[in-house]
mmCIF file with all atom_site columns, C-alpha atoms in Angstrom:
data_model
loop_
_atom_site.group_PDB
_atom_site.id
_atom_site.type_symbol
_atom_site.label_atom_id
_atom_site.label_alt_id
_atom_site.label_comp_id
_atom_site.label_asym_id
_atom_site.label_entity_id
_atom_site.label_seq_id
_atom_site.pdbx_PDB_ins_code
_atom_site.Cartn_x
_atom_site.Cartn_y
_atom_site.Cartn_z
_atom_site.occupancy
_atom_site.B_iso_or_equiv
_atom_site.pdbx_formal_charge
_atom_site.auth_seq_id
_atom_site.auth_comp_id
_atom_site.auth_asym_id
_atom_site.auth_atom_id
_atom_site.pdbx_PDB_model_num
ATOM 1   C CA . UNK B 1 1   ? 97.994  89.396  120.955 1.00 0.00 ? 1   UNK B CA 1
ATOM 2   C CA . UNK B 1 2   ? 100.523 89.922  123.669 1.00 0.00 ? 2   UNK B CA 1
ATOM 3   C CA . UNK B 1 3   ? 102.243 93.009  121.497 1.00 0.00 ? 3   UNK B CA 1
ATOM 4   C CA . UNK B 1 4   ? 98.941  94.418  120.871 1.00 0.00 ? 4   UNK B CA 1
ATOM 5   C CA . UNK B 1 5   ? 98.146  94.556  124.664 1.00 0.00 ? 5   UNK B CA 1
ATOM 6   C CA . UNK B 1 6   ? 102.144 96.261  125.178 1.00 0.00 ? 6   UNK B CA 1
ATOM 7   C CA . UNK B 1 7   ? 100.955 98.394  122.461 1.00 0.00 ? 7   UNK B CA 1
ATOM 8   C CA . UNK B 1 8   ? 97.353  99.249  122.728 1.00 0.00 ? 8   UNK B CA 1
ATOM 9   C CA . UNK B 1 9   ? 96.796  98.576  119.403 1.00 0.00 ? 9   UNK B CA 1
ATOM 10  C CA . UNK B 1 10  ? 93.117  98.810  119.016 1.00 0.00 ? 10  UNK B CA 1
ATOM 11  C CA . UNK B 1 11  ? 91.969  95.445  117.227 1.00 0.00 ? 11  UNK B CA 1
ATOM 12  C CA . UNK B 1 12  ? 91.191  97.234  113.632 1.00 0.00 ? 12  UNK B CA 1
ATOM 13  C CA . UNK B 1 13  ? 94.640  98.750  113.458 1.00 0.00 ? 13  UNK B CA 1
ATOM 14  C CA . UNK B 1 14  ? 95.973  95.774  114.854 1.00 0.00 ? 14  UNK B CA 1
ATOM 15  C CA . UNK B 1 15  ? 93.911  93.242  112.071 1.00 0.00 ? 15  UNK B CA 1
ATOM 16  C CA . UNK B 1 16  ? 95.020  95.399  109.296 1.00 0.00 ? 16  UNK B CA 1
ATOM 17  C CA . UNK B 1 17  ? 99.103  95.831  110.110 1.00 0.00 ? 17  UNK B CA 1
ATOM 18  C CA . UNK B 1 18  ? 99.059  92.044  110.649 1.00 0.00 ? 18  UNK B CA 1
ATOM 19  C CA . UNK B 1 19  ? 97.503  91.230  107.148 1.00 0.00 ? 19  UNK B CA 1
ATOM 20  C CA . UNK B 1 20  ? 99.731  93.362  105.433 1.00 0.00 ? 20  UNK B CA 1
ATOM 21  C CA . UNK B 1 21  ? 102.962 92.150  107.153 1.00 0.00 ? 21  UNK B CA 1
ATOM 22  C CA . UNK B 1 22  ? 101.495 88.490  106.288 1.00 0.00 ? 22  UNK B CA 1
ATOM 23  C CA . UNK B 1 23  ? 101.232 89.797  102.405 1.00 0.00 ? 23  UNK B CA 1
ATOM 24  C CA . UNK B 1 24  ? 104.540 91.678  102.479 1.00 0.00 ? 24  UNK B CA 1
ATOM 25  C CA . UNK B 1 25  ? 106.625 88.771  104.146 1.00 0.00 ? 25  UNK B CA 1
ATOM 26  C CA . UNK B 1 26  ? 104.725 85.932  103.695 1.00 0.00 ? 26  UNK B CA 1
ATOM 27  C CA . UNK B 1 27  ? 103.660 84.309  106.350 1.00 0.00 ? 27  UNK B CA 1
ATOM 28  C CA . UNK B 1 28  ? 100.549 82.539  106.138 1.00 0.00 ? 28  UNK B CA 1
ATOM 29  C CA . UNK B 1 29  ? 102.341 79.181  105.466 1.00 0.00 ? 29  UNK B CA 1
ATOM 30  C CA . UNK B 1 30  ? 103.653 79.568  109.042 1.00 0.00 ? 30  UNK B CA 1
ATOM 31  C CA . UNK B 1 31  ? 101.260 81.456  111.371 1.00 0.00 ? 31  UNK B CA 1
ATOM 32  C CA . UNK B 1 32  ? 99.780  78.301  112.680 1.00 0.00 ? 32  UNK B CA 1
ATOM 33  C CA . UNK B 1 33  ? 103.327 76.303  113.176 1.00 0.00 ? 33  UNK B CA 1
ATOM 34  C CA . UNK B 1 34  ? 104.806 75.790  116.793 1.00 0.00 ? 34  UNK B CA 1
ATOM 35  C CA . UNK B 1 35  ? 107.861 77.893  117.141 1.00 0.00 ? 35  UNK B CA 1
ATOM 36  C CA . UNK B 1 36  ? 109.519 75.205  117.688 1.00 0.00 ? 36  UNK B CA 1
ATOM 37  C CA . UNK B 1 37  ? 108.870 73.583  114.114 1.00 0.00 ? 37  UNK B CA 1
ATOM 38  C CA . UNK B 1 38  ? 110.194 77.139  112.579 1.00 0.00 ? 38  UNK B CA 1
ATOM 39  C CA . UNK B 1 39  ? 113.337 77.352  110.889 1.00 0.00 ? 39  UNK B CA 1
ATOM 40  C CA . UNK B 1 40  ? 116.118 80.026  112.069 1.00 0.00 ? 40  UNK B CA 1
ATOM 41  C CA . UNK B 1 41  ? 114.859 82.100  108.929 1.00 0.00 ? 41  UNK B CA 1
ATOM 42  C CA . UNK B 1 42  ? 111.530 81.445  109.837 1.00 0.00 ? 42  UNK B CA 1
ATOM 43  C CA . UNK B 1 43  ? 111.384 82.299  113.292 1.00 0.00 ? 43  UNK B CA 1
ATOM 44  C CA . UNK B 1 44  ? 113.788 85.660  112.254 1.00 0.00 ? 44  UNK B CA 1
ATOM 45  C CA . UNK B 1 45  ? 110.220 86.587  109.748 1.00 0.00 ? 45  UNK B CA 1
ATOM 46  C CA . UNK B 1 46  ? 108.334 86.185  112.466 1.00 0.00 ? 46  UNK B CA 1
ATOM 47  C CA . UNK B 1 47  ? 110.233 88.653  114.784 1.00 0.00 ? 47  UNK B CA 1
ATOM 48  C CA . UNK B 1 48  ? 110.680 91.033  112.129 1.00 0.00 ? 48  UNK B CA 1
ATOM 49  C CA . UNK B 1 49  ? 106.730 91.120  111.723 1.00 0.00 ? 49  UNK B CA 1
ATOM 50  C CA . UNK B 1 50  ? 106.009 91.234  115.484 1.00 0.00 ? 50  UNK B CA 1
ATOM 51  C CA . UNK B 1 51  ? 108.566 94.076  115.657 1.00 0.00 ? 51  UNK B CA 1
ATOM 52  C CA . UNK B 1 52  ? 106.494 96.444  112.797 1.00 0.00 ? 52  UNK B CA 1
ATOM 53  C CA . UNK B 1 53  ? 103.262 95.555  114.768 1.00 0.00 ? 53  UNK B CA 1
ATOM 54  C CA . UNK B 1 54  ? 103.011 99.063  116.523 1.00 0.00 ? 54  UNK B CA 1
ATOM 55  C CA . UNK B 1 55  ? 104.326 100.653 113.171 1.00 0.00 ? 55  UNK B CA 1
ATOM 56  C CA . UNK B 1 56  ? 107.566 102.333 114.374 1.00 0.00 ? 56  UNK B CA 1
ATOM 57  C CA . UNK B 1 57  ? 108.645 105.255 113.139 1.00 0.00 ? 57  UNK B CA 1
ATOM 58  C CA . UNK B 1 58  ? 112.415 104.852 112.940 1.00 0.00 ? 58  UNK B CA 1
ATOM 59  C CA . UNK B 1 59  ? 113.608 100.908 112.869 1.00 0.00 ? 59  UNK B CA 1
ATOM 60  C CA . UNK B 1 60  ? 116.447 99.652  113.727 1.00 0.00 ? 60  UNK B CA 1
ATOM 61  C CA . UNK B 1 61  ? 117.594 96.319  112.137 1.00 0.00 ? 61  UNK B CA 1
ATOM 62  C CA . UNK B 1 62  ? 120.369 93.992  113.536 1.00 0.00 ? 62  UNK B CA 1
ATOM 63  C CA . UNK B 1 63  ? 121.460 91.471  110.784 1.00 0.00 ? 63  UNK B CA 1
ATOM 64  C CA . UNK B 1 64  ? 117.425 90.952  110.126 1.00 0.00 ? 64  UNK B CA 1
ATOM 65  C CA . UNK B 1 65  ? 118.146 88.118  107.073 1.00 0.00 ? 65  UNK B CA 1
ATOM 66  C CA . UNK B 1 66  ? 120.531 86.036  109.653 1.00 0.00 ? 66  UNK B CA 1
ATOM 67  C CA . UNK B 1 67  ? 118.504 82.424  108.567 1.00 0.00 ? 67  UNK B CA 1
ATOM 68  C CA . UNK B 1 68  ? 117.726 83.298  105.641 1.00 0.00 ? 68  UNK B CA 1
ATOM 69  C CA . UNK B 1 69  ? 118.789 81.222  102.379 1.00 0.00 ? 69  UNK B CA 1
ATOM 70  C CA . UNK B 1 70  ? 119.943 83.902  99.286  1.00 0.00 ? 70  UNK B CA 1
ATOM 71  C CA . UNK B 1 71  ? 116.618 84.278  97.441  1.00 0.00 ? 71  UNK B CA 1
ATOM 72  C CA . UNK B 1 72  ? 114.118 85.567  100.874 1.00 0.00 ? 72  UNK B CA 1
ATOM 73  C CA . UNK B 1 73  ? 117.875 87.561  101.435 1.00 0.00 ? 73  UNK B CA 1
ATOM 74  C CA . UNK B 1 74  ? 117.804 89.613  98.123  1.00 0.00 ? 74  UNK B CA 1
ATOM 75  C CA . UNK B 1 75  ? 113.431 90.109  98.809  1.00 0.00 ? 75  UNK B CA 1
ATOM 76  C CA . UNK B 1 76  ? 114.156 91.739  101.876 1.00 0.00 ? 76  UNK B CA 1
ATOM 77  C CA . UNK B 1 77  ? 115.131 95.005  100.158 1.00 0.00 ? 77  UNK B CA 1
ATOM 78  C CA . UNK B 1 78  ? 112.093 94.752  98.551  1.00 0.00 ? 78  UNK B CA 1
ATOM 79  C CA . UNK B 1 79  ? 109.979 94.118  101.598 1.00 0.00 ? 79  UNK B CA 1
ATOM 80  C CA . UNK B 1 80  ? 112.018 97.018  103.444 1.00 0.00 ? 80  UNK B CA 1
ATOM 81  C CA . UNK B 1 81  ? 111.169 99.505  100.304 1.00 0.00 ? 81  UNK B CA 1
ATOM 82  C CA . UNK B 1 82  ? 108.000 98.796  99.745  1.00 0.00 ? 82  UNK B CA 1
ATOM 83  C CA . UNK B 1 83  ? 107.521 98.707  104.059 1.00 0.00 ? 83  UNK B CA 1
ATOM 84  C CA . UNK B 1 84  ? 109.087 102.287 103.877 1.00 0.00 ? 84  UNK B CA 1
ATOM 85  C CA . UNK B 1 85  ? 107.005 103.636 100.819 1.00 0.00 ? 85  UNK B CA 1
ATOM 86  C CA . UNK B 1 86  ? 104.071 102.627 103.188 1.00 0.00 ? 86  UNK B CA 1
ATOM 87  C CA . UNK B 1 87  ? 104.815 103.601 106.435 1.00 0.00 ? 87  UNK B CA 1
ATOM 88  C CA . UNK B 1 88  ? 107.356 106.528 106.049 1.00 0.00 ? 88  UNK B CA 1
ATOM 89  C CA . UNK B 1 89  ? 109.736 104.794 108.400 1.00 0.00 ? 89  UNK B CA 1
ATOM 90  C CA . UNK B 1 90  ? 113.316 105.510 108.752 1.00 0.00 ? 90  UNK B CA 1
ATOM 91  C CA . UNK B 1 91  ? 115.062 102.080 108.109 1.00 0.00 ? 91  UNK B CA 1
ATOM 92  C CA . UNK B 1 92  ? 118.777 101.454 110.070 1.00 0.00 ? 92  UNK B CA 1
ATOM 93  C CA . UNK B 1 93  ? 120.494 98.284  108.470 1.00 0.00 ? 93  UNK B CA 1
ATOM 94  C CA . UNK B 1 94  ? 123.045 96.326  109.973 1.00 0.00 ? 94  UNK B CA 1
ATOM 95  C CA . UNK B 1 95  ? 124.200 92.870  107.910 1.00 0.00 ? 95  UNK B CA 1
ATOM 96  C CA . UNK B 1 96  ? 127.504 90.954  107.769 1.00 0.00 ? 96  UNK B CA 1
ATOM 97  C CA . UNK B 1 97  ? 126.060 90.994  103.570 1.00 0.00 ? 97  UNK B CA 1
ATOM 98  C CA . UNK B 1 98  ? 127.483 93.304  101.366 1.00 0.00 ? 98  UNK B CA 1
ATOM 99  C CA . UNK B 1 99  ? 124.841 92.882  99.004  1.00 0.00 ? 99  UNK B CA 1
ATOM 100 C CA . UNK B 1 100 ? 122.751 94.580  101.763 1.00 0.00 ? 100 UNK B CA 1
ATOM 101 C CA . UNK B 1 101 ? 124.751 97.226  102.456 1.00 0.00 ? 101 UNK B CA 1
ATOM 102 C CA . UNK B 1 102 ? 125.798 98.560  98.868  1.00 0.00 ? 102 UNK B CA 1
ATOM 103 C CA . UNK B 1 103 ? 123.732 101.393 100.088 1.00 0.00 ? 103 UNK B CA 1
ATOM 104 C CA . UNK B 1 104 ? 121.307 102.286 102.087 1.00 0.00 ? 104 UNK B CA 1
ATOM 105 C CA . UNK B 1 105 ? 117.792 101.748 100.663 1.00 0.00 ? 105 UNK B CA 1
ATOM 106 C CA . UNK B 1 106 ? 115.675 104.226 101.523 1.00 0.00 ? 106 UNK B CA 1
ATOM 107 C CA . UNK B 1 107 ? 115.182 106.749 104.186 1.00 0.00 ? 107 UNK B CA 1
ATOM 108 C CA . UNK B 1 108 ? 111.800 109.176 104.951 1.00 0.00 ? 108 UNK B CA 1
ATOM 109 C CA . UNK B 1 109 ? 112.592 112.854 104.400 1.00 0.00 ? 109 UNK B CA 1
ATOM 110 C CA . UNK B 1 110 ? 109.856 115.564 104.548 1.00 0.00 ? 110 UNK B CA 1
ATOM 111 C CA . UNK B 1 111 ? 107.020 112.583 104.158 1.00 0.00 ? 111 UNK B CA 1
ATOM 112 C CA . UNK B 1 112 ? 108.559 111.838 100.744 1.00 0.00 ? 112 UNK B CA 1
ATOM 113 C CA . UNK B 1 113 ? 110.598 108.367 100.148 1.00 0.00 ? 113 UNK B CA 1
ATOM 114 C CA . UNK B 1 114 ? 113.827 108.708 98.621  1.00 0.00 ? 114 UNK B CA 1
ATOM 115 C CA . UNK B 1 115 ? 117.269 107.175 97.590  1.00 0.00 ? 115 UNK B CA 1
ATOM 116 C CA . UNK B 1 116 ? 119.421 108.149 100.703 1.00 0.00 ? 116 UNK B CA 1
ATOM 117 C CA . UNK B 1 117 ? 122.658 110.290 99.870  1.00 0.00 ? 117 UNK B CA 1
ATOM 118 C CA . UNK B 1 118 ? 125.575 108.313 101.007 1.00 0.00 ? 118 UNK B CA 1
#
């Protein structure tokens, strides 16, 4: 609610982003924990999410999977594809994993998602 506020995310805008970043990194298992009970990886999910509240157009992400055990690792390319087919944002990836960093996975051109030219 706090971001919101920041924000001014009206409350249908904000309902709606918060459902779909609770579908696309699934989080309903650990919306009602204490922080304090989350694991690094869990608590790293939960920033991610709170960062895409306001939808921003370009993001910028700092080893985003630091926490993370290997399987949740390789599903954040998915997440961050299908986040980008949705919203159109421009995706910066930092990450110690090479896996992650083969090449990039997607950047918005002219409103139409595609493999980036490396």
């Amino acid at each position: 609610m706090l971001n919101q506020a920041i924000y001014r995310i009206n409350d249908a805008d904000y309902q709606r982003t918060l459902n779909e970043l609770n579908e696309l990194l699934e989080l309903s298992a650990i919306m009602r924990k204490p922080v304090r009970n989350l694991s690094l990886g869990e608590r790293m999910k939960c920033e991610l999410a709170v960062g895409l509240l306001h939808r921003p157009k370009v993001l910028f992400l700092d080893e985003p999977t630091i926490g993370w055990t290997s399987l949740p690792r390789r599903a954040s390319r998915s997440f961050l594809q299908e986040y980008n087919h949705r919203t159109g944002a421009t995706i910066l990836l930092t990450s110690h994993y090479m896996a992650e960093c083969d090449r990039p996975v997607r950047t918005h051109f002219d409103h139409r998602p595609r493999a980036a030219q490396v």
